[in-house]
Coordinates of C-alpha atoms in Angstrom, one line a residue:
X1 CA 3.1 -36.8 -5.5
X2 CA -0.4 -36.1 -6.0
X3 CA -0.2 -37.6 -9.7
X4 CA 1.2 -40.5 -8.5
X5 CA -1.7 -40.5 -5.6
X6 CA -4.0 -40.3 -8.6
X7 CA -2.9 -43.1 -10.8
X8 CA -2.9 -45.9 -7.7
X9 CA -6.2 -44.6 -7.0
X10 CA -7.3 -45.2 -10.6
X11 CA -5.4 -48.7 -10.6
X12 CA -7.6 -49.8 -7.7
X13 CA -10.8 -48.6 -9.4
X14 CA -9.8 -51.0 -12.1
X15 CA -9.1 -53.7 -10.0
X16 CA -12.3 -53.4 -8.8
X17 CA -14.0 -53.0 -12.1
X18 CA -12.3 -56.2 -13.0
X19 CA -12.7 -58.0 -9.8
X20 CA -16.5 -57.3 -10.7
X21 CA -16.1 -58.5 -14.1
X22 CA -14.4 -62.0 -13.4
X23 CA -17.4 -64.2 -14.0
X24 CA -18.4 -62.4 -17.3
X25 CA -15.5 -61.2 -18.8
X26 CA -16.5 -60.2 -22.1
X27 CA -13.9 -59.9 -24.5
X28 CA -12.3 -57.6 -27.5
X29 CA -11.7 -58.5 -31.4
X30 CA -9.6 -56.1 -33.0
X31 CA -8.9 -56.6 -37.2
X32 CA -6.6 -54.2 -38.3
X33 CA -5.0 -55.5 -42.3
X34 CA -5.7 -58.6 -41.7
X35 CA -4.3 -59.0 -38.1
X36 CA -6.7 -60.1 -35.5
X37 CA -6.2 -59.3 -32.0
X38 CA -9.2 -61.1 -29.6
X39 CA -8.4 -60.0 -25.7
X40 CA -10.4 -60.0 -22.6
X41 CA -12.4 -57.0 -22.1
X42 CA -10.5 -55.9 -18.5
X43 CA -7.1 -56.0 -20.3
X44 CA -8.0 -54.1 -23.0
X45 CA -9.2 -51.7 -20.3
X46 CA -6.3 -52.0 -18.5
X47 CA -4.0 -51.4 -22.0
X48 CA -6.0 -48.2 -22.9
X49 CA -5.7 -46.6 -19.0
X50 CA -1.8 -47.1 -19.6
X51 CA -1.8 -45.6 -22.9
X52 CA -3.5 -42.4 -21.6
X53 CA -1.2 -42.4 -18.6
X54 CA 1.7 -42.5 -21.4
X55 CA 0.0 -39.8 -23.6
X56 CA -0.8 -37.6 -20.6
X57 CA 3.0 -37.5 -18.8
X58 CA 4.3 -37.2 -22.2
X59 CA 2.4 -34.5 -23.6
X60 CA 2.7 -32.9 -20.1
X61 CA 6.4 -33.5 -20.4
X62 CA 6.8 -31.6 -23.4
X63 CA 4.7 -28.6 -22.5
X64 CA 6.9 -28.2 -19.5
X65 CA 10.3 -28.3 -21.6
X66 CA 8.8 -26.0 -23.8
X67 CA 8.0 -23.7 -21.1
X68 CA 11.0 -23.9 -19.3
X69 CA 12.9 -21.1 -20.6
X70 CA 9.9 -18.6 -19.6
X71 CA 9.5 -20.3 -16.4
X72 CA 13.2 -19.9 -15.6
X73 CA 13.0 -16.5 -16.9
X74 CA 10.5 -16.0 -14.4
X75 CA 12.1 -17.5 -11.4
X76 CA 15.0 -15.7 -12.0
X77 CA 13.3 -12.3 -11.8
X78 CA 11.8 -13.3 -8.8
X79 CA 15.1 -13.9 -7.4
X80 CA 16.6 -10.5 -8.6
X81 CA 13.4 -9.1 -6.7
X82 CA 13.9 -10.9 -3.7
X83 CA 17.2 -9.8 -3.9
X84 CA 16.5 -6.0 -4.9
X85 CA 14.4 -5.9 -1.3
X86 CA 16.8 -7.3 1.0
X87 CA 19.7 -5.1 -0.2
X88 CA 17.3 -1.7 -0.4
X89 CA 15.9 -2.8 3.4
X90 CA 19.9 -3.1 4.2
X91 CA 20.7 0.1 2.4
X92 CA 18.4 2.1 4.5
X93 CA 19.2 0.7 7.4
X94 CA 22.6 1.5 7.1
X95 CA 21.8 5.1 6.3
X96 CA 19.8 5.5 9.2
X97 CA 22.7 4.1 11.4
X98 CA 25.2 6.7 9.6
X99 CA 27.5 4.2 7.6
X100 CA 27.3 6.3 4.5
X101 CA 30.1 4.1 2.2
X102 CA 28.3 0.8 3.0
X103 CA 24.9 2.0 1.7
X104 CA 26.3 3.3 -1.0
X105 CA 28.0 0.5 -2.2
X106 CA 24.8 -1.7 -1.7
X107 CA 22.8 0.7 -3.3
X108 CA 24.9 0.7 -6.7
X109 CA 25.0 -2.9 -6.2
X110 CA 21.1 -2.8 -5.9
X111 CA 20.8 -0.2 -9.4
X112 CA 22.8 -3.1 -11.3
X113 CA 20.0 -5.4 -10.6
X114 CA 16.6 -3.4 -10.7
X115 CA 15.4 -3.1 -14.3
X116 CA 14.6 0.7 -12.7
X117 CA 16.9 1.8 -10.7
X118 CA 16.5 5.2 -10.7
X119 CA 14.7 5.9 -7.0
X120 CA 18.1 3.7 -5.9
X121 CA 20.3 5.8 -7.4
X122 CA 18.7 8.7 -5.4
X123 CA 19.3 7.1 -2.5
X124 CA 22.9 6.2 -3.6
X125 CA 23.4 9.8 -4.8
X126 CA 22.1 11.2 -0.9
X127 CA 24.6 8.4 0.9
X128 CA 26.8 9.7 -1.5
X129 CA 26.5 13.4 -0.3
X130 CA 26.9 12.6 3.6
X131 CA 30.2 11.2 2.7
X132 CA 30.7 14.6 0.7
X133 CA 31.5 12.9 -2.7
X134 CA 30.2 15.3 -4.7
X135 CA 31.4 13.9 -8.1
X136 CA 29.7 10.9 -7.2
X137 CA 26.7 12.2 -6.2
X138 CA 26.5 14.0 -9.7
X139 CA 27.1 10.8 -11.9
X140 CA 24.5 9.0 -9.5
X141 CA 21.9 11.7 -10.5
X142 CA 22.7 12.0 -14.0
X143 CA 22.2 8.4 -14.0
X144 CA 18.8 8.5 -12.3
X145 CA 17.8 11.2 -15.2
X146 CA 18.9 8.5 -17.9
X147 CA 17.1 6.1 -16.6
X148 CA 14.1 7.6 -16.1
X149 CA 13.4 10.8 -18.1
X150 CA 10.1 11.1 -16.9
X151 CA 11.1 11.5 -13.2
X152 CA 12.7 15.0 -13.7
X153 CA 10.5 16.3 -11.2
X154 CA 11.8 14.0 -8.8
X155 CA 15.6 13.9 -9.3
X156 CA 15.8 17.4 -9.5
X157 CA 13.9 18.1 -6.1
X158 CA 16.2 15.3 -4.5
X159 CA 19.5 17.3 -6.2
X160 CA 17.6 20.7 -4.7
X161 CA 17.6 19.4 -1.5
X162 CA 21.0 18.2 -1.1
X163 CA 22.1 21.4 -2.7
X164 CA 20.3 23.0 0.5
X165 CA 22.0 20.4 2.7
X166 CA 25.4 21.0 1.5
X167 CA 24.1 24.9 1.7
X168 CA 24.4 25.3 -2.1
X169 CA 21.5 27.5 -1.6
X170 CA 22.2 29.6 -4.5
X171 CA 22.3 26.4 -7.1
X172 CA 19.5 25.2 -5.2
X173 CA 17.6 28.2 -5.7
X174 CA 18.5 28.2 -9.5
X175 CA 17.2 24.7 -9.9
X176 CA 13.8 25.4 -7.8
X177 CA 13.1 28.6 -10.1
X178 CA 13.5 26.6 -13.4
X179 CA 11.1 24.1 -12.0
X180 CA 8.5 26.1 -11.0
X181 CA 8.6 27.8 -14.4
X182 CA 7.8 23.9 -15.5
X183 CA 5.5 22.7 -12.7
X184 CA 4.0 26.1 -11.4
X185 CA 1.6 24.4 -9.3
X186 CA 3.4 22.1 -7.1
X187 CA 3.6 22.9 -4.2
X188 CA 6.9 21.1 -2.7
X189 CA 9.1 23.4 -5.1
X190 CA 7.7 26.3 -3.1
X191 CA 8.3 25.2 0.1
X192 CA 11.7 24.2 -0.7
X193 CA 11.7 27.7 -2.5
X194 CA 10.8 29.7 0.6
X195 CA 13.1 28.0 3.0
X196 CA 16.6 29.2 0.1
X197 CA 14.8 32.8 0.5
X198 CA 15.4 32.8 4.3
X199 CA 18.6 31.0 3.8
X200 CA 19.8 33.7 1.5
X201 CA 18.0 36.4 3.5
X202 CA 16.2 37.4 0.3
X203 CA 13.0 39.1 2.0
X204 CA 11.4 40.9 -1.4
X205 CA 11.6 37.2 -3.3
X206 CA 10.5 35.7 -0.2
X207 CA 7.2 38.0 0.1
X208 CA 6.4 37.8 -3.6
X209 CA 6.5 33.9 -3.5
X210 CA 4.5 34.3 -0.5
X211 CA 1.8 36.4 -1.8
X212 CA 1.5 34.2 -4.7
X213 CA 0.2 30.9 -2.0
X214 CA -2.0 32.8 0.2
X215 CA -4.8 31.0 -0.6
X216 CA -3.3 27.6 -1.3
X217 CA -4.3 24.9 1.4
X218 CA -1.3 23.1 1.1
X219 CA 0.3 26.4 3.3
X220 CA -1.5 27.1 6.4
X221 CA -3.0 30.8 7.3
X222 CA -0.5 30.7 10.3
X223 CA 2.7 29.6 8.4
X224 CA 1.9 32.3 5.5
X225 CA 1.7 35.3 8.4
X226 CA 4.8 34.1 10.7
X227 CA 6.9 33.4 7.4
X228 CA 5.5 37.6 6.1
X229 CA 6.3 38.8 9.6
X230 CA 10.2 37.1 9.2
X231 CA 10.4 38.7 5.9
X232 CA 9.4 42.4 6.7
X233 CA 11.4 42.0 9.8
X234 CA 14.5 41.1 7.6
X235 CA 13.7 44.1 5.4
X236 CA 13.5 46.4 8.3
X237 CA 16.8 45.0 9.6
X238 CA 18.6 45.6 5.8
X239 CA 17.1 49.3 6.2
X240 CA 18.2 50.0 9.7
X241 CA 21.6 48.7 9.1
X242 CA 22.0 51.2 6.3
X243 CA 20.9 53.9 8.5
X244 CA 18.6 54.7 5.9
X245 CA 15.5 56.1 7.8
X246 CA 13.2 57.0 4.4
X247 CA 14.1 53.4 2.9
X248 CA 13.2 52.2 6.7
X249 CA 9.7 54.2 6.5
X250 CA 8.7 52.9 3.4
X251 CA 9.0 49.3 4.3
X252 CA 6.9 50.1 7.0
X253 CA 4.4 51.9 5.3
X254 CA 4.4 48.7 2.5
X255 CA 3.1 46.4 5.4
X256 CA -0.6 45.1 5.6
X257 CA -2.6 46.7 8.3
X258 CA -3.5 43.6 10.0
X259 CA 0.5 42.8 10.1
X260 CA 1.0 46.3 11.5
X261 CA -0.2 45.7 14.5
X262 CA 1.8 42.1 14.9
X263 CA 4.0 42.9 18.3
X264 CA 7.6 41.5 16.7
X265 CA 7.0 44.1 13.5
X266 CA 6.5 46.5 16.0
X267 CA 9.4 45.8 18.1
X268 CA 11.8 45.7 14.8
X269 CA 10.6 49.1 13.6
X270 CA 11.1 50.7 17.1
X271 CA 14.6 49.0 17.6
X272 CA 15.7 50.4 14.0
X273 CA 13.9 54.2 14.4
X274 CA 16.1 54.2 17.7
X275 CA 19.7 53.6 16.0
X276 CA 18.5 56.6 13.7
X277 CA 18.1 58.6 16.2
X278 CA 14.2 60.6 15.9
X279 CA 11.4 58.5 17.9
X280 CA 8.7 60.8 19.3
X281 CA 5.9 59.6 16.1
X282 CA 6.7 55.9 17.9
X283 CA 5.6 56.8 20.9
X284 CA 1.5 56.5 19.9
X285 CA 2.6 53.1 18.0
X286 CA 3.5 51.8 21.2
X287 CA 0.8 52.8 23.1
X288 CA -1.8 51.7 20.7
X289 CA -0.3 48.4 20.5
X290 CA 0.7 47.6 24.2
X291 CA -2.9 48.9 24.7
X292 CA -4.1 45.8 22.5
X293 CA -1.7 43.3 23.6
X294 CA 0.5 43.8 27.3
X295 CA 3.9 43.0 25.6
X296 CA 7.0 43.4 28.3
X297 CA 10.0 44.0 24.7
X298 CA 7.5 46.9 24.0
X299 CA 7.2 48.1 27.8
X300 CA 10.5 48.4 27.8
X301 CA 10.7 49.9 24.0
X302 CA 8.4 53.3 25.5
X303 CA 10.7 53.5 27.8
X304 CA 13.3 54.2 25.2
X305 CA 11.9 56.0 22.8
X306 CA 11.5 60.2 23.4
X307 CA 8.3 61.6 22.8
X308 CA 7.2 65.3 22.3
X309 CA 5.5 65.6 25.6
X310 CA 7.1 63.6 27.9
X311 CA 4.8 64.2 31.0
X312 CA 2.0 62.6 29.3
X313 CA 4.4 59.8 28.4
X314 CA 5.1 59.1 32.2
X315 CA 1.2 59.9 32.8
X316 CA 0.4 57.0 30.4
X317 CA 2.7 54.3 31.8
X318 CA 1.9 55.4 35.3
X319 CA -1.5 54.4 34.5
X320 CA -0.4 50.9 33.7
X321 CA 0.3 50.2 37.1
X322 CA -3.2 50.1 38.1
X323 CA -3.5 46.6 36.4
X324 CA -0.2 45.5 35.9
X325 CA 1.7 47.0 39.2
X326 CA 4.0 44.0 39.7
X327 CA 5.4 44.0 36.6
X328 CA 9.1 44.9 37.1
X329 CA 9.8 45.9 33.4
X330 CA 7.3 48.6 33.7
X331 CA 8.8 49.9 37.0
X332 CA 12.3 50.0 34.8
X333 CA 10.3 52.1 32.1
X334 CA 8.5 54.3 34.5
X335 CA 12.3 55.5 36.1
X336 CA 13.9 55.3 33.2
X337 CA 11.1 58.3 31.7
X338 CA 11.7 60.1 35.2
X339 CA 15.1 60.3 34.5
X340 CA 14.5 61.9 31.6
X341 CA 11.7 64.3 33.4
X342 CA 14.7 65.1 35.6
X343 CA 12.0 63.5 38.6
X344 CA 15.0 62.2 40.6
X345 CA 13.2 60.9 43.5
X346 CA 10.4 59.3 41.5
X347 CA 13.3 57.6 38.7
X348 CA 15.3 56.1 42.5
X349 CA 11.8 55.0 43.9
X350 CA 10.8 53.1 40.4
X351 CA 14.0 51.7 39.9
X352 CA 14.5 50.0 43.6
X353 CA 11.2 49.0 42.8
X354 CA 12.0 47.3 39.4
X355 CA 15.3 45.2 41.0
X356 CA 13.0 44.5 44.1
X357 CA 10.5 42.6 42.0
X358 CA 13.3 41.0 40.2
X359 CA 16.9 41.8 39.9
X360 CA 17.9 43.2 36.5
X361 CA 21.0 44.4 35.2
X362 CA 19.3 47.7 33.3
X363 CA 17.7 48.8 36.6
X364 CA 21.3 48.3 38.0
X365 CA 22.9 50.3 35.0
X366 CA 20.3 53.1 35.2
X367 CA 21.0 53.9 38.7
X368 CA 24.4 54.2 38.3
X369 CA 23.8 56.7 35.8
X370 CA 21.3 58.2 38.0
X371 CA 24.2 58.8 40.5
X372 CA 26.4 59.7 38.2
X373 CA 24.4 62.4 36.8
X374 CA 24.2 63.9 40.7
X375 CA 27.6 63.5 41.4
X376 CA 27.7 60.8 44.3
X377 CA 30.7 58.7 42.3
X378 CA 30.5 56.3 45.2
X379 CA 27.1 54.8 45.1
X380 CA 27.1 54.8 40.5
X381 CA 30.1 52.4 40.9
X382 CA 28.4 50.4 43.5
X383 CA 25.1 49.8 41.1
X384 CA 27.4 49.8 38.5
X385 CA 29.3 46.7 39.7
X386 CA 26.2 45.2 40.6
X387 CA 24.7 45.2 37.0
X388 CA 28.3 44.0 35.7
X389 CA 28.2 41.0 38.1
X390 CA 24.6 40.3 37.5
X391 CA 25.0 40.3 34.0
X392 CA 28.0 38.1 34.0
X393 CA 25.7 35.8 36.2
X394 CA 23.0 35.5 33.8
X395 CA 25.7 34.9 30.5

C-alpha cells in the first residue's frame, strides 16, 4: 500500500512538473543507428519514471523470490516456536493440576518439535514418574543425555531427585557420589547428598559431608549445627540400641564441645545411658546444662537418673524452686528423687503438687507406686486408674 501511496504521489509531482511546463515544452531527439526519435520533453519524463517503476518492482520481485525459501524457512521456525511455548505453558499447567498422562503426552509432542528438546524431556521424564512409568522415564532421560551431552550435570541431578522421590535413595545416593567426584564444588549435589544420608540413616557419611561445607556460604551456620546435632543423635540412637555402652561413650566423647552442651544431644545421651543401666556420671551433665539453659525433658531426665549422693541431688533441684516454683515438671522430679530418699511424706507432698499445677499421667503413676510400695492397695489403684484414664485422654 504504501508503494502504491508513493507512486500516485510521484504521478502528481509530474503532473505538476508538466502542468508547469505546458507553455515551453522543450523537447527530446534521440538517434540511435539511424533511427530518430524527437518527443516532448514531459513525455520523455513521463517514459523514463515508468521504466524505473518497471525496473524497481521487477528487480524487487526477484529479490523476494529469491529469498523466499529463507524467508519461509524462517516463518516456519517461528511458528514451531510459537508452537513449542503454548504446548510447554500447557504441559506445566497440567502438571501442576495433577494430570500426569496429558503432560506427558504434550511434552513428547513438544521434544519432536524443539530443535533441543532436552529440558522437555526432563519434564516429560518427571510426569512420567508420577504416573510411576519407570521404563519411560528412563528412555525420556537417556534421550535428554543424547541430545545434549553437555547437560550431564543437569539430567543426572533431575534422575537423582526422582530416585529420592520414588525413594530409590540408595541409586540416588550412587549417582550423587559419582557426581561430586566430577563436580566437587557444586553445591546442589550436596544438599541432595545430605538429605539420602538422613534418608538412609547414614550418620558417619552424613558428618563427614558435613564437615567438608562448614565454611561454604551456600549452607548456613544454623543448618550445618541442627543437621550435626541429627547426626550424632542418630549415632547415639544406633549405640544405645545395641546396648553397647563403650561404643555409646565414644560417640559422645567424638562430639565438639560447643555441641556438647546442645540440650537434644544431651537429652539423647541420657535417654540411652538409662536403658544401660549406670547413670550417676550424668547427674553433673544435667546440672551443668539445665544450669545454662531451664530445659523441662532434662528436668524430668535428673529426675531419672541415680546419682552417688542422692541428698545433694534432691538439695540441687530443691533449689530450683526458688525461681522456677510453678514449674510442675520439677515438682514430678523433686518426688520422684524423694521416693528414692525413701522421704515419703515429702515424695506425696511434691507429687500432689506436680498434678495440682497441671495434671499428668507420671505424677499419677508415681503415686500409685508410692502406695504400693506402703501397702495401701486401695489408694495405688485409684492413682493408678487415674494416670490410665488421663493418658488415654491425651492419645
Amino acid at each position: 500500500m504504501k508503494y502504491l501511496l508513493l507512486m500516485i504521489l510521484m504521478l502528481f509531482i509530474a503532473i505538476a512538473v508538466g502542468s508547469s511546463l505546458v507553455e515551453d515544452t522543450g523537447y527530446v531527439l534521440l538517434s540511435i543507428s539511424g533511427w530518430k526519435l524527437e518527443t516532448s520533453l514531459v513525455l520523455f519524463s513521463i517514459f523514463l519514471f515508468l521504466v524505473f517503476l518497471i525496473a524497481y518492482f521487477f528487480i524487487r520481485s526477484f529479490i523476494r523470490t529469491w529469498r523466499l525459501p529463507a524467508d519461509l524457512r524462517a516463518w516456519k521456525t517461528k511458528k514451531n516456536q510459537s508452537l513449542i511455548e503454548k504446548f510447554i505453558g500447557e504441559g506445566l499447567i497440567n502438571m501442576i493440576e495433577g494430570n500426569w498422562e496429558k503432560a506427558e503426552k504434550i511434552f513428547q509432542k513438544t521434544a519432536a518439535l524443539s530443535k533441543d528438546p532436552y529440558i522437555i524431556y526432563l519434564q516429560a521424564a518427571k510426569a512420567a514418574q508420577k504416573m510411576r512409568a519407570y521404563d519411560k522415564q528412563n528412555e525420556y532421560l537417556q534421550s535428554a543425555r543424547s541430545n545434549n551431552p553437555n547437560a550431564i550435570l543437569t539430567v543426572e541431578l533431575i534422575q537423582a531427585k526422582l530416585r529420592l522421590e520414588e525413594n530409590q535413595v540408595i541409586q540416588a545416593i550412587t549417582i550423587l557420589k559419582k557426581l561430586l567426584e566430577e563436580w566437587p564444588k557444586q553445591n546442589h549435589i550436596k544438599e541432595l547428598l545430605i538429605e539420602a544420608y538422613i534418608l538412609t540413616s547414614n550418620w558417619q557419611a552424613l558428618l563427614e559431608l558435613l564437615s567438608s561445607i562448614e565454611k561454604n556460604k551456600y549452607f548456613t551456620n544454623d543448618s550445618i549445627i541442627n543437621k550435626k546435632i541429627k547426626a550424632y543423635i542418630g549415632l547415639l540412637n544406633e549405640a544405645g540400641h545395641q546396648i553397647d555402652r563403650k561404643k555409646l561413650d565414644n560417640i559422645w566423647d567424638s562430639i565438639p564441645r560447643k555441641l556438647k552442651q546442645k540440650v537434644n544431644l544431651v537429652e539423647a545421651y541420657v535417654i540411652e545411658r538409662l536403658k544401660l543401666g549406670e547413670t550417676s556420671d550424668c547427674e553433673v551433665l544435667l546440672r551443668e546444662t539445665i544450669k545454662q539453659v531451664w530445659d523441662r525433658k532434662l528436668v524430668r531426665l535428673y529426675g531419672s537418673i541415680t546419682s552417688l549422693d542422692s541428698d545433694k541431688q534432691l538439695e540441687t533441684a530443691e533449689s530450683w524452686l526458688k525461681k522456677y516454683g510453678s514449674d510442675p515438671v520439677l515438682f514430678l522430679t523433686l518426688g520422684k528423687i524423694s521416693i528414692r530418699n525413701s522421704l515419703w511424706s515429702k515424695a506425696k507432698e511434691y507429687l500432689q503438687k506436680s498434678n495440682n499445677l497441671a495434671e499428668s499421667p507420671d505424677a499419677y503413676f508415681e503415686l500409685a507406686n508410692l502406695y504400693r510400695n506402703q501397702g495401701d492397695y486401695k489408694q495405688s489403684v485409684i492413682y493408678f486408674e487415674k494416670g490410665i484414664d488421663l493418658k488415654e485422654s491425651i492419645q
